[in-house]
Amino acid sequence: MAVSTTCTLTRTCCHAETKSRREENMETKSLPSLFNNQDHYDKAFKVFCARSAKFKTYCDWVDGVFSEAVVGRLQVTLDGEEELRVMGVGSGSGEMDCLMLEQLKKRFPLINNRVVDPSQKLLVQYKAFAQTKAHQLHGVKFDFRQQTIEQYQEAGYVTKFHFISAVHSMYYVDNFDSSVMYLYDLLIPGGALLVILRQENTGWQRFLDRFPQLYGRAGCDLQVTSRDLLNLLDRRGIPYTQYHQPTSCDITKCFDEASEEGSLLVDFLTQTVHFKEAAAEDEQRSMMEYLASSDCSERKNEAILLNIPLDAVVIIKQQEFN
């Protein structure tokens, strides 16, 4: 994994063009959003995770980079009885959170972990998964909140945190900039915010940009990339460290008409409920042809691999000095 550190560099090039494209896309008739069907979303997301080895990618990053990038950089001094306050935003079924908690426990034996996620089903899965890790997570208290980040903010909680993570959850906020700054404000000085997003100009992003009907639907903003985050931080003069992670997804089964797994994967990539039934034949054909093209994917042996590299961005809140 390549690492680069950037502090307050101006990155506004093409931002106006991207904004204009978004506004244009909002006017385009769209297909039924996958986000409005939680059960189907969960099934499709599970397939996507399996075909992209998503959790293995995160495991490797947490094992190899997280300790240095986050744990070692937390500017936190706790007494023997004080808990490290941690918050997970859109944590899903908890696998990534628990990996990070295990690393944090090596330095901070007592942790209070607040989980904010709107899905009751995923919170139940998180609780069950955490129970299987009870030995490794001894000393961690869990506080589950079934809320969106907007609902959490409206509730007016005043707790500040030493570490906050938002792993692929910032696509689903109502206002990206204000939500990021809200999370930053929830940090104590010396605390860390970790946000993981897709990079700009990936194969998946080019696919989405080619078909504006996939944008502008309620529930998510698929156009958000790490570039939006970096631009925001640069405008605010907030330093950060950016970690690149090359990642791909095996989409070979998407082109097997008899594959239920392939259909679910197509649903996730298009963020559409039953895409092959909802899309017109010509529309479906043009989308699938472009998805398999060299603009989006590469062929390796018999496999078709969609390019979806990620960025992990770590923001350490600056200490306040009088």
GROMACS .gro file of C-alpha atoms in nm:
model
  322
    1MET     CA    1   0.000   0.000   0.000
    2ALA     CA    2   0.143   0.336  -0.102
    3VAL     CA    3   0.130   0.616   0.153
    4SER     CA    4   0.127   0.988   0.089
    5THR     CA    5   0.091   1.276   0.336
    6THR     CA    6  -0.078   1.597   0.224
    7CYS     CA    7  -0.145   1.915   0.421
    8THR     CA    8  -0.371   2.186   0.281
    9LEU     CA    9  -0.291   2.141  -0.086
   10THR     CA   10  -0.547   2.300  -0.319
   11ARG     CA   11  -0.741   2.039  -0.511
   12THR     CA   12  -1.028   2.218  -0.677
   13CYS     CA   13  -0.940   2.129  -1.036
   14CYS     CA   14  -1.240   1.980  -1.215
   15HIS     CA   15  -1.458   2.025  -0.904
   16ALA     CA   16  -1.689   2.271  -1.082
   17GLU     CA   17  -1.722   2.031  -1.374
   18THR     CA   18  -1.809   1.746  -1.137
   19LYS     CA   19  -2.071   1.958  -0.961
   20SER     CA   20  -2.227   2.055  -1.295
   21ARG     CA   21  -2.241   1.690  -1.398
   22ARG     CA   22  -2.413   1.599  -1.073
   23GLU     CA   23  -2.681   1.864  -1.123
   24GLU     CA   24  -2.739   1.741  -1.477
   25ASN     CA   25  -2.765   1.382  -1.359
   26MET     CA   26  -3.026   1.472  -1.100
   27GLU     CA   27  -3.263   1.561  -1.383
   28THR     CA   28  -3.227   1.221  -1.549
   29LYS     CA   29  -3.494   0.957  -1.497
   30SER     CA   30  -3.350   0.690  -1.269
   31LEU     CA   31  -3.399   0.322  -1.198
   32PRO     CA   32  -3.543   0.196  -0.866
   33SER     CA   33  -3.284   0.250  -0.592
   34LEU     CA   34  -3.139  -0.050  -0.415
   35PHE     CA   35  -3.113   0.162  -0.101
   36ASN     CA   36  -3.492   0.157  -0.064
   37ASN     CA   37  -3.495  -0.223  -0.022
   38GLN     CA   38  -3.278  -0.306   0.279
   39ASP     CA   39  -3.308  -0.686   0.256
   40HIS     CA   40  -3.209  -0.691  -0.110
   41TYR     CA   41  -2.931  -0.441  -0.045
   42ASP     CA   42  -2.787  -0.665   0.227
   43LYS     CA   43  -2.787  -0.967  -0.007
   44ALA     CA   44  -2.625  -0.773  -0.291
   45PHE     CA   45  -2.368  -0.615  -0.060
   46LYS     CA   46  -2.272  -0.956   0.077
   47VAL     CA   47  -2.198  -1.078  -0.275
   48PHE     CA   48  -1.999  -0.765  -0.352
   49CYS     CA   49  -1.789  -0.815  -0.038
   50ALA     CA   50  -1.720  -1.176  -0.131
   51ARG     CA   51  -1.627  -1.105  -0.494
   52SER     CA   52  -1.404  -0.809  -0.405
   53ALA     CA   53  -1.241  -0.978  -0.105
   54LYS     CA   54  -1.345  -0.661   0.077
   55PHE     CA   55  -1.292  -0.788   0.429
   56LYS     CA   56  -0.954  -0.941   0.343
   57THR     CA   57  -0.847  -0.604   0.204
   58TYR     CA   58  -0.952  -0.435   0.526
   59CYS     CA   59  -0.792  -0.706   0.740
   60ASP     CA   60  -0.463  -0.653   0.560
   61TRP     CA   61  -0.489  -0.276   0.601
   62VAL     CA   62  -0.575  -0.295   0.971
   63ASP     CA   63  -0.302  -0.551   1.040
   64GLY     CA   64  -0.037  -0.372   0.838
   65VAL     CA   65  -0.115   0.000   0.855
   66PHE     CA   66  -0.383   0.089   1.111
   67SER     CA   67  -0.160   0.051   1.417
   68GLU     CA   68   0.086   0.306   1.282
   69ALA     CA   69  -0.164   0.527   1.096
   70VAL     CA   70  -0.416   0.562   1.379
   71VAL     CA   71  -0.336   0.384   1.706
   72GLY     CA   72   0.018   0.515   1.733
   73ARG     CA   73  -0.081   0.868   1.633
   74LEU     CA   74  -0.363   0.920   1.881
   75GLN     CA   75  -0.251   1.204   2.105
   76VAL     CA   76  -0.439   1.070   2.404
   77THR     CA   77  -0.336   1.027   2.767
   78LEU     CA   78  -0.575   0.825   2.984
   79ASP     CA   79  -0.550   0.725   3.347
   80GLY     CA   80  -0.593   0.362   3.446
   81GLU     CA   81  -0.970   0.390   3.489
   82GLU     CA   82  -1.055   0.609   3.190
   83GLU     CA   83  -1.203   0.459   2.874
   84LEU     CA   84  -1.103   0.538   2.518
   85ARG     CA   85  -1.418   0.670   2.351
   86VAL     CA   86  -1.473   0.527   2.003
   87MET     CA   87  -1.754   0.582   1.753
   88GLY     CA   88  -1.838   0.381   1.441
   89VAL     CA   89  -2.063   0.545   1.181
   90GLY     CA   90  -2.254   0.310   0.950
   91SER     CA   91  -2.061   0.015   1.090
   92GLY     CA   92  -2.282  -0.252   0.934
   93SER     CA   93  -2.230  -0.600   1.074
   94GLY     CA   94  -1.918  -0.498   1.265
   95GLU     CA   95  -1.634  -0.698   1.115
   96MET     CA   96  -1.419  -0.394   1.033
   97ASP     CA   97  -1.497  -0.222   1.364
   98CYS     CA   98  -1.397  -0.525   1.568
   99LEU     CA   99  -1.068  -0.557   1.382
  100MET     CA  100  -0.985  -0.197   1.468
  101LEU     CA  101  -1.097  -0.242   1.828
  102GLU     CA  102  -0.857  -0.534   1.870
  103GLN     CA  103  -0.571  -0.312   1.756
  104LEU     CA  104  -0.682  -0.021   1.977
  105LYS     CA  105  -0.698  -0.253   2.279
  106LYS     CA  106  -0.325  -0.316   2.254
  107ARG     CA  107  -0.271   0.041   2.370
  108PHE     CA  108  -0.601   0.120   2.544
  109PRO     CA  109  -0.735  -0.168   2.757
  110LEU     CA  110  -1.069   0.001   2.834
  111ILE     CA  111  -1.284   0.116   2.542
  112ASN     CA  112  -1.638   0.251   2.516
  113ASN     CA  113  -1.753   0.187   2.159
  114ARG     CA  114  -2.063   0.367   2.031
  115VAL     CA  115  -2.212   0.229   1.709
  116VAL     CA  116  -2.445   0.444   1.497
  117ASP     CA  117  -2.624   0.260   1.215
  118PRO     CA  118  -2.985   0.291   1.090
  119SER     CA  119  -3.028  -0.081   1.014
  120GLN     CA  120  -3.173  -0.288   1.296
  121LYS     CA  121  -3.084  -0.606   1.107
  122LEU     CA  122  -2.718  -0.510   1.077
  123LEU     CA  123  -2.699  -0.404   1.441
  124VAL     CA  124  -2.829  -0.747   1.543
  125GLN     CA  125  -2.558  -0.905   1.327
  126TYR     CA  126  -2.296  -0.675   1.480
  127LYS     CA  127  -2.398  -0.774   1.833
  128ALA     CA  128  -2.381  -1.143   1.742
  129PHE     CA  129  -2.040  -1.102   1.580
  130ALA     CA  130  -1.904  -0.908   1.879
  131GLN     CA  131  -2.013  -1.192   2.106
  132THR     CA  132  -1.799  -1.434   1.905
  133LYS     CA  133  -1.506  -1.201   1.972
  134ALA     CA  134  -1.577  -1.160   2.344
  135HIS     CA  135  -1.234  -1.288   2.449
  136GLN     CA  136  -1.041  -1.062   2.209
  137LEU     CA  137  -1.263  -0.765   2.297
  138HIS     CA  138  -1.255  -0.803   2.675
  139GLY     CA  139  -1.267  -0.452   2.818
  140VAL     CA  140  -1.478  -0.310   2.534
  141LYS     CA  141  -1.828  -0.181   2.616
  142PHE     CA  142  -2.073  -0.151   2.328
  143ASP     CA  143  -2.338   0.119   2.294
  144PHE     CA  144  -2.565   0.062   1.993
  145ARG     CA  145  -2.774   0.345   1.844
  146GLN     CA  146  -3.019   0.265   1.562
  147GLN     CA  147  -2.994   0.604   1.392
  148THR     CA  148  -2.865   0.779   1.084
  149ILE     CA  149  -2.587   1.026   1.152
  150GLU     CA  150  -2.839   1.306   1.088
  151GLN     CA  151  -3.075   1.164   1.352
  152TYR     CA  152  -2.784   1.126   1.590
  153GLN     CA  153  -2.687   1.490   1.537
  154GLU     CA  154  -3.045   1.611   1.582
  155ALA     CA  155  -3.062   1.426   1.917
  156GLY     CA  156  -2.801   1.669   2.048
  157TYR     CA  157  -2.555   1.425   2.208
  158VAL     CA  158  -2.254   1.604   2.358
  159THR     CA  159  -2.009   1.313   2.400
  160LYS     CA  160  -1.670   1.374   2.237
  161PHE     CA  161  -1.462   1.087   2.100
  162HIS     CA  162  -1.096   0.992   2.071
  163PHE     CA  163  -1.148   0.792   1.752
  164ILE     CA  164  -1.428   0.792   1.491
  165SER     CA  165  -1.450   0.567   1.184
  166ALA     CA  166  -1.673   0.598   0.879
  167VAL     CA  167  -1.596   0.308   0.646
  168HIS     CA  168  -1.788   0.338   0.318
  169SER     CA  169  -2.079   0.504   0.496
  170MET     CA  170  -2.040   0.864   0.378
  171TYR     CA  171  -2.215   0.787   0.048
  172TYR     CA  172  -2.541   0.773   0.244
  173VAL     CA  173  -2.544   1.103   0.431
  174ASP     CA  174  -2.776   1.389   0.339
  175ASN     CA  175  -2.498   1.647   0.311
  176PHE     CA  176  -2.143   1.518   0.270
  177ASP     CA  177  -1.950   1.831   0.373
  178SER     CA  178  -2.157   1.910   0.681
  179SER     CA  179  -2.153   1.546   0.797
  180VAL     CA  180  -1.775   1.522   0.769
  181MET     CA  181  -1.730   1.845   0.963
  182TYR     CA  182  -1.980   1.729   1.226
  183LEU     CA  183  -1.773   1.414   1.284
  184TYR     CA  184  -1.455   1.622   1.297
  185ASP     CA  185  -1.616   1.847   1.559
  186LEU     CA  186  -1.703   1.538   1.767
  187LEU     CA  187  -1.331   1.460   1.810
  188ILE     CA  188  -1.136   1.571   2.111
  189PRO     CA  189  -0.810   1.752   2.022
  190GLY     CA  190  -0.556   1.485   1.940
  191GLY     CA  191  -0.828   1.241   1.832
  192ALA     CA  192  -0.850   1.073   1.491
  193LEU     CA  193  -1.114   1.042   1.221
  194LEU     CA  194  -1.083   0.761   0.964
  195VAL     CA  195  -1.288   0.784   0.644
  196ILE     CA  196  -1.264   0.520   0.370
  197LEU     CA  197  -1.404   0.598   0.024
  198ARG     CA  198  -1.354   0.497  -0.337
  199GLN     CA  199  -1.091   0.690  -0.528
  200GLU     CA  200  -1.187   0.925  -0.810
  201ASN     CA  201  -1.178   0.807  -1.174
  202THR     CA  202  -1.193   0.436  -1.097
  203GLY     CA  203  -1.346   0.182  -1.333
  204TRP     CA  204  -1.664   0.174  -1.129
  205GLN     CA  205  -1.680   0.554  -1.124
  206ARG     CA  206  -1.639   0.574  -1.502
  207PHE     CA  207  -1.921   0.323  -1.537
  208LEU     CA  208  -2.149   0.527  -1.313
  209ASP     CA  209  -2.060   0.852  -1.489
  210ARG     CA  210  -2.141   0.698  -1.827
  211PHE     CA  211  -2.500   0.624  -1.720
  212PRO     CA  212  -2.653   0.921  -1.533
  213GLN     CA  213  -2.976   0.730  -1.468
  214LEU     CA  214  -2.786   0.552  -1.190
  215TYR     CA  215  -2.746   0.883  -1.008
  216GLY     CA  216  -2.986   1.118  -0.838
  217ARG     CA  217  -3.182   0.857  -0.642
  218ALA     CA  218  -3.286   0.893  -0.281
  219GLY     CA  219  -3.071   0.737  -0.013
  220CYS     CA  220  -2.716   0.760  -0.148
  221ASP     CA  221  -2.473   0.965  -0.354
  222LEU     CA  222  -2.261   0.728  -0.560
  223GLN     CA  223  -2.062   1.016  -0.701
  224VAL     CA  224  -1.890   1.089  -0.370
  225THR     CA  225  -1.522   0.989  -0.381
  226SER     CA  226  -1.213   1.049  -0.172
  227ARG     CA  227  -1.146   1.355  -0.391
  228ASP     CA  228  -1.453   1.526  -0.241
  229LEU     CA  229  -1.315   1.461   0.105
  230LEU     CA  230  -0.967   1.587   0.021
  231ASN     CA  231  -1.107   1.900  -0.142
  232LEU     CA  232  -1.313   1.971   0.170
  233LEU     CA  233  -1.016   1.925   0.402
  234ASP     CA  234  -0.793   2.138   0.182
  235ARG     CA  235  -1.047   2.422   0.178
  236ARG     CA  236  -1.065   2.407   0.558
  237GLY     CA  237  -0.690   2.385   0.603
  238ILE     CA  238  -0.720   2.053   0.785
  239PRO     CA  239  -0.414   1.825   0.748
  240TYR     CA  240  -0.460   1.456   0.671
  241THR     CA  241  -0.277   1.144   0.563
  242GLN     CA  242  -0.398   0.951   0.260
  243TYR     CA  243  -0.343   0.577   0.215
  244HIS     CA  244  -0.402   0.421  -0.128
  245GLN     CA  245  -0.530   0.066  -0.154
  246PRO     CA  246  -0.547  -0.101  -0.500
  247THR     CA  247  -0.865  -0.309  -0.507
  248SER     CA  248  -1.068  -0.490  -0.769
  249CYS     CA  249  -1.391  -0.690  -0.785
  250ASP     CA  250  -1.433  -1.010  -0.984
  251ILE     CA  251  -1.745  -0.938  -1.191
  252THR     CA  252  -1.720  -1.243  -1.418
  253LYS     CA  253  -2.047  -1.388  -1.289
  254CYS     CA  254  -2.231  -1.068  -1.385
  255PHE     CA  255  -2.225  -1.194  -1.744
  256ASP     CA  256  -2.366  -1.537  -1.661
  257GLU     CA  257  -2.742  -1.507  -1.713
  258ALA     CA  258  -2.804  -1.817  -1.501
  259SER     CA  259  -2.608  -1.691  -1.201
  260GLU     CA  260  -2.814  -1.557  -0.911
  261GLU     CA  261  -2.492  -1.434  -0.750
  262GLY     CA  262  -2.407  -1.247  -1.070
  263SER     CA  263  -2.749  -1.081  -1.078
  264LEU     CA  264  -2.710  -0.965  -0.719
  265LEU     CA  265  -2.365  -0.828  -0.796
  266VAL     CA  266  -2.505  -0.633  -1.093
  267ASP     CA  267  -2.774  -0.497  -0.861
  268PHE     CA  268  -2.508  -0.370  -0.622
  269LEU     CA  269  -2.288  -0.218  -0.891
  270THR     CA  270  -2.585  -0.035  -1.043
  271GLN     CA  271  -2.749   0.022  -0.700
  272THR     CA  272  -3.073  -0.097  -0.858
  273VAL     CA  273  -3.333  -0.345  -0.736
  274HIS     CA  274  -3.349  -0.633  -0.988
  275PHE     CA  275  -3.159  -0.440  -1.252
  276LYS     CA  276  -3.200  -0.706  -1.521
  277GLU     CA  277  -3.576  -0.682  -1.484
  278ALA     CA  278  -3.601  -0.306  -1.431
  279ALA     CA  279  -3.374  -0.186  -1.712
  280ALA     CA  280  -3.482  -0.176  -2.075
  281GLU     CA  281  -3.310  -0.432  -2.298
  282ASP     CA  282  -3.104  -0.177  -2.493
  283GLU     CA  283  -3.010   0.005  -2.174
  284GLN     CA  284  -2.907  -0.317  -2.005
  285ARG     CA  285  -2.698  -0.429  -2.302
  286SER     CA  286  -2.509  -0.100  -2.333
  287MET     CA  287  -2.439  -0.091  -1.959
  288MET     CA  288  -2.309  -0.446  -1.944
  289GLU     CA  289  -2.091  -0.397  -2.250
  290TYR     CA  290  -1.935  -0.086  -2.101
  291LEU     CA  291  -1.889  -0.253  -1.761
  292ALA     CA  292  -1.679  -0.523  -1.929
  293SER     CA  293  -1.482  -0.275  -2.143
  294SER     CA  294  -1.123  -0.173  -2.082
  295ASP     CA  295  -1.247   0.166  -1.957
  296CYS     CA  296  -1.379  -0.006  -1.645
  297SER     CA  297  -1.228  -0.351  -1.616
  298GLU     CA  298  -0.932  -0.567  -1.702
  299ARG     CA  299  -0.920  -0.932  -1.801
  300LYS     CA  300  -0.696  -1.169  -1.612
  301ASN     CA  301  -0.699  -1.526  -1.738
  302GLU     CA  302  -1.073  -1.599  -1.758
  303ALA     CA  303  -1.178  -1.339  -1.503
  304ILE     CA  304  -1.315  -0.987  -1.556
  305LEU     CA  305  -1.193  -0.755  -1.279
  306LEU     CA  306  -1.359  -0.420  -1.210
  307ASN     CA  307  -1.116  -0.152  -1.093
  308ILE     CA  308  -1.227   0.000  -0.758
  309PRO     CA  309  -0.921   0.128  -0.566
  310LEU     CA  310  -0.986   0.281  -0.225
  311ASP     CA  311  -0.847   0.564  -0.016
  312ALA     CA  312  -0.824   0.554   0.361
  313VAL     CA  313  -0.795   0.911   0.490
  314VAL     CA  314  -0.680   0.970   0.848
  315ILE     CA  315  -0.740   1.311   1.006
  316ILE     CA  316  -0.581   1.392   1.342
  317LYS     CA  317  -0.757   1.683   1.511
  318GLN     CA  318  -0.505   1.950   1.599
  319GLN     CA  319  -0.427   2.011   1.965
  320GLU     CA  320  -0.552   2.341   2.101
  321PHE     CA  321  -0.286   2.565   2.253
  322ASN     CA  322  -0.347   2.877   2.453
   0.00000   0.00000   0.00000
